[in-house]
Coordinates of C-alpha atoms in Angstrom, one line a residue:
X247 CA 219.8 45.2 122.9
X248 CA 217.4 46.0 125.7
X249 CA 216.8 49.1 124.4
X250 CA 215.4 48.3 121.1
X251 CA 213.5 45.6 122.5
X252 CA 211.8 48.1 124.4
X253 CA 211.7 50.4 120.9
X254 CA 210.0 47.5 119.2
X255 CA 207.7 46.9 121.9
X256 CA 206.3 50.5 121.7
X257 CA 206.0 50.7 118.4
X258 CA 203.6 47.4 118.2
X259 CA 201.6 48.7 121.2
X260 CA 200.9 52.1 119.3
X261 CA 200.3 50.2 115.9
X262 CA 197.5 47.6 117.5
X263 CA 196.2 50.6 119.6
X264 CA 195.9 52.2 116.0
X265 CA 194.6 49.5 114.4
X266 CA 191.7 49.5 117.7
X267 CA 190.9 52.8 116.9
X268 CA 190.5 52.8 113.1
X269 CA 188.4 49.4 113.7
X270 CA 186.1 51.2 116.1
X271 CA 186.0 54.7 114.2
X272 CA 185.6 53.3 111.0
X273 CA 181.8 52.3 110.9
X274 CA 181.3 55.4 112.5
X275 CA 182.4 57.3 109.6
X276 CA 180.5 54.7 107.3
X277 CA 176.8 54.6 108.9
X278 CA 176.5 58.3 110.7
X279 CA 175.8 60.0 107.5
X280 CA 172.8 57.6 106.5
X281 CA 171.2 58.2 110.4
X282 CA 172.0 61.7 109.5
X283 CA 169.7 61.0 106.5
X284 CA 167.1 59.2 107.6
X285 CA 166.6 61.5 110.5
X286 CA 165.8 64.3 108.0
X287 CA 163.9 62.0 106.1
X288 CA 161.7 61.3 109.3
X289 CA 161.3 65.2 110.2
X290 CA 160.3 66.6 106.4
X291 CA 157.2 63.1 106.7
X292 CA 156.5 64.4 110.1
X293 CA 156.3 68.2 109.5
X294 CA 154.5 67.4 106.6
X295 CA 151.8 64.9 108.5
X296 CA 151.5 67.7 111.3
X297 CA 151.5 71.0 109.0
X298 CA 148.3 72.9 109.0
X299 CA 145.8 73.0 106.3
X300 CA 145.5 76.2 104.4
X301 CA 141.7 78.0 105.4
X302 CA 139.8 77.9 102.1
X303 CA 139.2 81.7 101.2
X304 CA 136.0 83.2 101.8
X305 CA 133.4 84.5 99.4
X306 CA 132.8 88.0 99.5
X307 CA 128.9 88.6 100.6
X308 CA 126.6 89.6 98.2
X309 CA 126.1 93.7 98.6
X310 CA 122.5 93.1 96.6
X311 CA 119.9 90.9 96.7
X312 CA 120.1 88.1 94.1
X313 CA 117.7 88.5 91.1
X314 CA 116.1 85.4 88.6
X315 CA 116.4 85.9 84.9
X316 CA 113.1 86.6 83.5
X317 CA 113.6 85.0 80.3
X318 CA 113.3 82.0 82.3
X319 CA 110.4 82.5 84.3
X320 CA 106.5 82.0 83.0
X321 CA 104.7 85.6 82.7
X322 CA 101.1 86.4 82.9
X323 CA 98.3 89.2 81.1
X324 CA 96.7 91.3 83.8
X325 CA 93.2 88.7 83.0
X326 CA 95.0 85.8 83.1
X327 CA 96.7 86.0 86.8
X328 CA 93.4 87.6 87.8
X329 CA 91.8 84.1 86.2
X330 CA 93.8 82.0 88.5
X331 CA 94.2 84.1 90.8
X332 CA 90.1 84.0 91.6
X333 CA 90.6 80.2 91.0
X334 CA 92.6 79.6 94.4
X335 CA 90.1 81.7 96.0
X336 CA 86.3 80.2 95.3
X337 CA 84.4 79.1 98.3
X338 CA 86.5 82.1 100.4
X339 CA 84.3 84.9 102.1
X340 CA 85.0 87.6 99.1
X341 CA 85.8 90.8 102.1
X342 CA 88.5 88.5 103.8
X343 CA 90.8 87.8 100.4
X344 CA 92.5 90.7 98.5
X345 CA 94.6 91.2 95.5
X346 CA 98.5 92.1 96.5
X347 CA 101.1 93.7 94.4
X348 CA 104.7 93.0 95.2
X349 CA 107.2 95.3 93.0
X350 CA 110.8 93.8 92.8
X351 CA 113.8 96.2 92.9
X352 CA 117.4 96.0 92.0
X353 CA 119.2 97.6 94.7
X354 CA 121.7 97.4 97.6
X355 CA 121.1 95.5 100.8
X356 CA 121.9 98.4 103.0
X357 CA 120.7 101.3 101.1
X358 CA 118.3 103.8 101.8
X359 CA 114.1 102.2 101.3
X360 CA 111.4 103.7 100.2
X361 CA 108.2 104.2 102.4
X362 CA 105.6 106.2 101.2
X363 CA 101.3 106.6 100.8
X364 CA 99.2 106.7 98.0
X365 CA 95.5 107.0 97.8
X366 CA 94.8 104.6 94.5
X367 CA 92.0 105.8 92.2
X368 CA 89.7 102.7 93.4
X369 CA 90.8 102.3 97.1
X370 CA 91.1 99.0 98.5
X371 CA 90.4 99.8 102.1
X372 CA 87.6 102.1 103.1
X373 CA 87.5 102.1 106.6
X374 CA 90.5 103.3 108.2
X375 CA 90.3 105.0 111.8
X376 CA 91.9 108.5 111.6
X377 CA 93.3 110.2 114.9
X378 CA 94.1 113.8 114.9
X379 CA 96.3 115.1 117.4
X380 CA 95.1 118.7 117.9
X381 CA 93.2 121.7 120.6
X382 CA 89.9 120.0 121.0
X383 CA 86.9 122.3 120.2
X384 CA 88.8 124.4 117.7
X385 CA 88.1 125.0 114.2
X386 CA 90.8 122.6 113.7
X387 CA 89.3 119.8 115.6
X388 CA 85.8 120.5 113.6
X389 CA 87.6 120.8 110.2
X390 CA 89.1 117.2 110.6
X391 CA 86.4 115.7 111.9
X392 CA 84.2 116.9 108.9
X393 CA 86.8 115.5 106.7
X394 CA 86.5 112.0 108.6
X395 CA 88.5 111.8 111.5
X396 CA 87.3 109.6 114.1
X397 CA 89.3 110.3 117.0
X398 CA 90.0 114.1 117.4
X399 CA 91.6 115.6 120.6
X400 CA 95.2 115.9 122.8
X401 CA 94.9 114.9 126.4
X402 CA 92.3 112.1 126.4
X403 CA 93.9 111.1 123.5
X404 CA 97.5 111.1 125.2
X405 CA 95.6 109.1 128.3
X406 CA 94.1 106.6 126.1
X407 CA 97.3 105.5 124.4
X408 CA 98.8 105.0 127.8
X409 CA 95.9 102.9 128.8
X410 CA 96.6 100.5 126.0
X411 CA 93.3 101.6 124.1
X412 CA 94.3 102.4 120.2
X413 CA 91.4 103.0 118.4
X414 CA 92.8 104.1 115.3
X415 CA 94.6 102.8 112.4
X416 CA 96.7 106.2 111.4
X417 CA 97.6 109.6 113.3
X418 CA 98.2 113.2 112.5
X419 CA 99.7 116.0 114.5
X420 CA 98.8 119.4 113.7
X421 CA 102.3 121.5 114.1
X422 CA 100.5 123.7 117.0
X423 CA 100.2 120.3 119.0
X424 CA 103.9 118.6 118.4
X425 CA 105.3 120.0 121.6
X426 CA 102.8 118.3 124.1
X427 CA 102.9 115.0 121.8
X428 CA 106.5 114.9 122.7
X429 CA 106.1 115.9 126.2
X430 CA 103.5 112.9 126.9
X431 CA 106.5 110.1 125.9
X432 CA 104.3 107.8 123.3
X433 CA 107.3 107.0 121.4
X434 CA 107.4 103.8 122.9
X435 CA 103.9 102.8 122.4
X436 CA 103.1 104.5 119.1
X437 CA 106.9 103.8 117.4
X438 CA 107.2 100.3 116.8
X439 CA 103.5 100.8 115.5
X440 CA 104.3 102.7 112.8
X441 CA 101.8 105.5 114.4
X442 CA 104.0 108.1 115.4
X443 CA 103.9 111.3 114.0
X444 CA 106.7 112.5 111.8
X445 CA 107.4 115.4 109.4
X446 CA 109.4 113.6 107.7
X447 CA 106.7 111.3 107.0
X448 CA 104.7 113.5 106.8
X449 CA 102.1 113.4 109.4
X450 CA 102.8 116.4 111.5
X451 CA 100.8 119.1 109.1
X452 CA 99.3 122.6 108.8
X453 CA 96.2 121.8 107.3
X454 CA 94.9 118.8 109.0
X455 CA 91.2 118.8 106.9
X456 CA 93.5 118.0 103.3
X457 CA 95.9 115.3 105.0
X458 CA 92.6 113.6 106.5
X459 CA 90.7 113.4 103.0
X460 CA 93.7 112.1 101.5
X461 CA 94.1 109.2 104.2
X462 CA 90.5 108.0 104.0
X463 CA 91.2 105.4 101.5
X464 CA 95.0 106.0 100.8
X465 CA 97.3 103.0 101.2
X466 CA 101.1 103.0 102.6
X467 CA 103.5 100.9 101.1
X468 CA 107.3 100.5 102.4
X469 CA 110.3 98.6 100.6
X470 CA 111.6 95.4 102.5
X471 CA 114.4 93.5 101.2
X472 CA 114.1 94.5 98.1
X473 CA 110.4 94.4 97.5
X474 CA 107.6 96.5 97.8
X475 CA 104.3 94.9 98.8
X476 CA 101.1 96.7 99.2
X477 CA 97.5 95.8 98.8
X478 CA 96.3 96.6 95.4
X479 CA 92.6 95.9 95.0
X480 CA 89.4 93.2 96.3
X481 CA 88.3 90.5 94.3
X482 CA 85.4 92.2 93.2
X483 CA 87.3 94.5 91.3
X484 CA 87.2 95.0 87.2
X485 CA 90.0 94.2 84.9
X486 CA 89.9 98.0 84.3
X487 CA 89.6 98.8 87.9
X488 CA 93.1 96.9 88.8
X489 CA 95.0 98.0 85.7
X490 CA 94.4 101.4 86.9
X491 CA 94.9 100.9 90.3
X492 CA 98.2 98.9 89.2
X493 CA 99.5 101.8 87.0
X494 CA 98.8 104.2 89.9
X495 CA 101.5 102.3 91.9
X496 CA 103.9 101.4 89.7
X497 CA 104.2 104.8 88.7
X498 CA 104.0 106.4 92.2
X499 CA 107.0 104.0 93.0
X500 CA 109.0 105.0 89.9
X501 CA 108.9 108.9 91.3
X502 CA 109.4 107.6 94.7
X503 CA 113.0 106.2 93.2
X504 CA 113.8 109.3 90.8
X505 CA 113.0 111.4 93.4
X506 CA 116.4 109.8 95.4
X507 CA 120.3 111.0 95.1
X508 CA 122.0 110.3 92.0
X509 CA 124.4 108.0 94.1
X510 CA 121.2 105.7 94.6
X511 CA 120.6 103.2 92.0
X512 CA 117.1 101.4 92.2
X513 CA 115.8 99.8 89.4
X514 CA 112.3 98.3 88.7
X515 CA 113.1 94.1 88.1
X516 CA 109.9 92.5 88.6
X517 CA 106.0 93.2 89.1
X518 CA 104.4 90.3 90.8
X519 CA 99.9 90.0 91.5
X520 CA 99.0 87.7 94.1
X521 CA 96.8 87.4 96.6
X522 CA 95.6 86.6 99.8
X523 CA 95.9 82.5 99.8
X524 CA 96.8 82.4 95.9
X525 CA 100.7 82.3 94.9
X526 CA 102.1 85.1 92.7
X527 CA 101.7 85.7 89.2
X528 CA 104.8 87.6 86.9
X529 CA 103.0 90.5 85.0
X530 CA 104.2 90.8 81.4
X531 CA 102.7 94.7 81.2
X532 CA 99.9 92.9 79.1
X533 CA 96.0 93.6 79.6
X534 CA 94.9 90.2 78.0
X535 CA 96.0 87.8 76.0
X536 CA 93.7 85.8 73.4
X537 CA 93.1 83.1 75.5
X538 CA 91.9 85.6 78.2
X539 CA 88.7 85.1 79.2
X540 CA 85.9 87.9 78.9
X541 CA 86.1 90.9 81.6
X542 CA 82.8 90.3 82.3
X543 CA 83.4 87.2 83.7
X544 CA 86.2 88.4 86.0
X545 CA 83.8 91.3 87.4
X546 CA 81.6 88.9 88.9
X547 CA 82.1 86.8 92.2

C-alpha cells in the first residue's frame, strides 16, 4: 500500500512539473517567431534608410567645341556690317579702331591649330619693326636692310634682348646665324613672345631680302579654340578693299586646312566682321544687299 502511494506520488509530481514546463514553453513557441519577424522587418527599413545613393553617371565631355545653328542666327551683306559696324565707332580717333575677322571652325579641342602669315593685298598694318638676325656688314645685312629691316646685326642684337630692350615687332635668322642664336639662350625672352626664330615657322631662311619684303605689311593669324582672329582692314577702307582683303584670308585659311593630314577634319562654320569696340557681324558671302547704302558713303570717315 506504501508502495503505490509512493507510485502515485511520482507520477503527479512529474505530471504538474509537465504541466510547469508546457505552461512556460508554450508562449515561447507562440510569440518567438513574430520577434523573429519583426526583427527582419526592422533590419530590411534600416538597411534601406542607411544604403547608399547610386552616383548619377557622368556626361562624357565634349571632344569639339559646340557650334549655333545658322539658320537661327541674323546674317549680314559685307556693306551692311560695315554700316553698323562704322556706327559703334563715330567720335573714335579713325588709326586706333580696326576691322577684325574672326573665322569659326569645326574641329576637335585637342587637335593640331593652324598658325600661319599672310601679307593681304591692302595691308592693315604698315609699320612693323623687322629684326634680322645675321653677320653684320655683309651683303646679307645690306640686302635686308634695303628691303626694310630695321634692326640688322648678331651680338648687339643678342645684348639688347638680354637688356630688356625689344625694338622690333618680328625676327628672322639667316640659316648661317642659327648656331650663335641658340648659343646666346633667348628662348626664354623671345619664346613666350612669339619672336623666336623657327624653321618650322618659317623664320630661319636663306634669302633674308624675300622674307623681309613679305613681312613689311603681312599679318599672322593663329587658331584659338576654335577660331581664327586676325585684323582685316582700317576703317577707312572701301567696300572693295575689304572684300578683297576678306577673300585673301578666307581662302589662305582654306589651304592652310587642306594642306593638313587626311585624319584631320576642319571645317569652315562661320565668318564673323567686327571691330575694335563694335560687336560681331555673321557674313552671309553677300557684297550688298538692296537696302545697302552706297560705297561711297562707306569710303569716307
Amino acid at each position: 500500500m506504501a508502495a503505490a502511494k509512493t507510485c502515485l506520488a511520482h507520477w503527479s509530481s512529474r505530471s504538474s512539473l509537465a504541466l510547469h514546463v508546457h505552461s512556460q514553453t508554450l508562449p515561447l513557441r507562440i510569440f518567438l517567431p513574430s520577434l523573429k519577424v519583426r526583427a527582419a522587418s526592422g533590419s530590411s527599413q534600416s538597411s534601406q534608410k542607411f544604403k547608399k545613393k547610386e552616383a548619377p553617371k557622368k556626361r562624357k565631355p565634349r571632344n569639339t567645341f559646340k557650334q549655333y545653328d545658322l539658320k537661327d542666327a541674323d546674317q549680314f551683306a559685307l556693306c551692311d556690317a560695315m554700316r553698323y559696324i562704322r556706327a559703334f565707332e563715330v567720335g573714335r580717333p579713325p588709326t586706333s579702331s580696326k576691322y577684325e575677322m574672326h573665322i569659326k571652325l569645326r574641329t576637335l579641342k585637342n587637335g593640331p591649330t593652324i598658325r600661319n602669315r599672310i601679307r593681304l593685298p591692302h595691308p592693315v598694318n604698315t609699320s612693323v619693326r623687322i629684326c634680322v638676325i645675321c653677320p653684320p656688314g655683309s651683303p646679307i645685312a645690306d640686302a635686308a636692310i634695303k628691303a626694310g629691316a630695321t634692326v640688322v646685326g648678331e651680338e648687339t642684337v643678342f645684348d639688347a634682348v638680354k637688356d630688356g630692350r625689344i625694338e622690333f615687332d618680328r625676327c628672322i635668322c639667316h640659316v648661317d646665324s642659327l648656331q650663335k642664336l641658340n648659343k646666346a639662350g633667348l628662348g626664354r625672352i623671345l619664346g613666350p613672345k612669339g619672336l623666336l626664330p623657327s624653321a618650322k615657322l618659317g623664320t630661319v631662311v636663306k634669302d633674308v631680302a624675300a622674307s623681309v619684303r613679305d613681312m613689311v605689311g603681312g599679318s599672322e593669324y593663329r587658331e584659338r579654340m576654335g577660331v581664327v582672329r586676325m585684323g582685316i582692314g582700317q576703317l577707312g577702307f572701301t567696300p572693295e578693299e575689304m572684300q578683297r582683303n576678306i577673300r585673301a584670308f578666307v581662302d589662305k585659311v582654306k589651304k592652310d586646312m587642306a594642306q593638313m593630314s587626311d585624319k584631320i577634319s576642319k571645317e569652315l562654320h562661320e565668318v564673323v566682321l567686327s571691330s575694335t569696340n563694335a560687336p560681331g557681324f555673321t557674313l552671309n558671302g553677300e557684297f550688298r544687299s538692296p537696302a545697302s547704302p552706297p560705297t561711297r558713303d562707306l569710303s569716307t570717315l
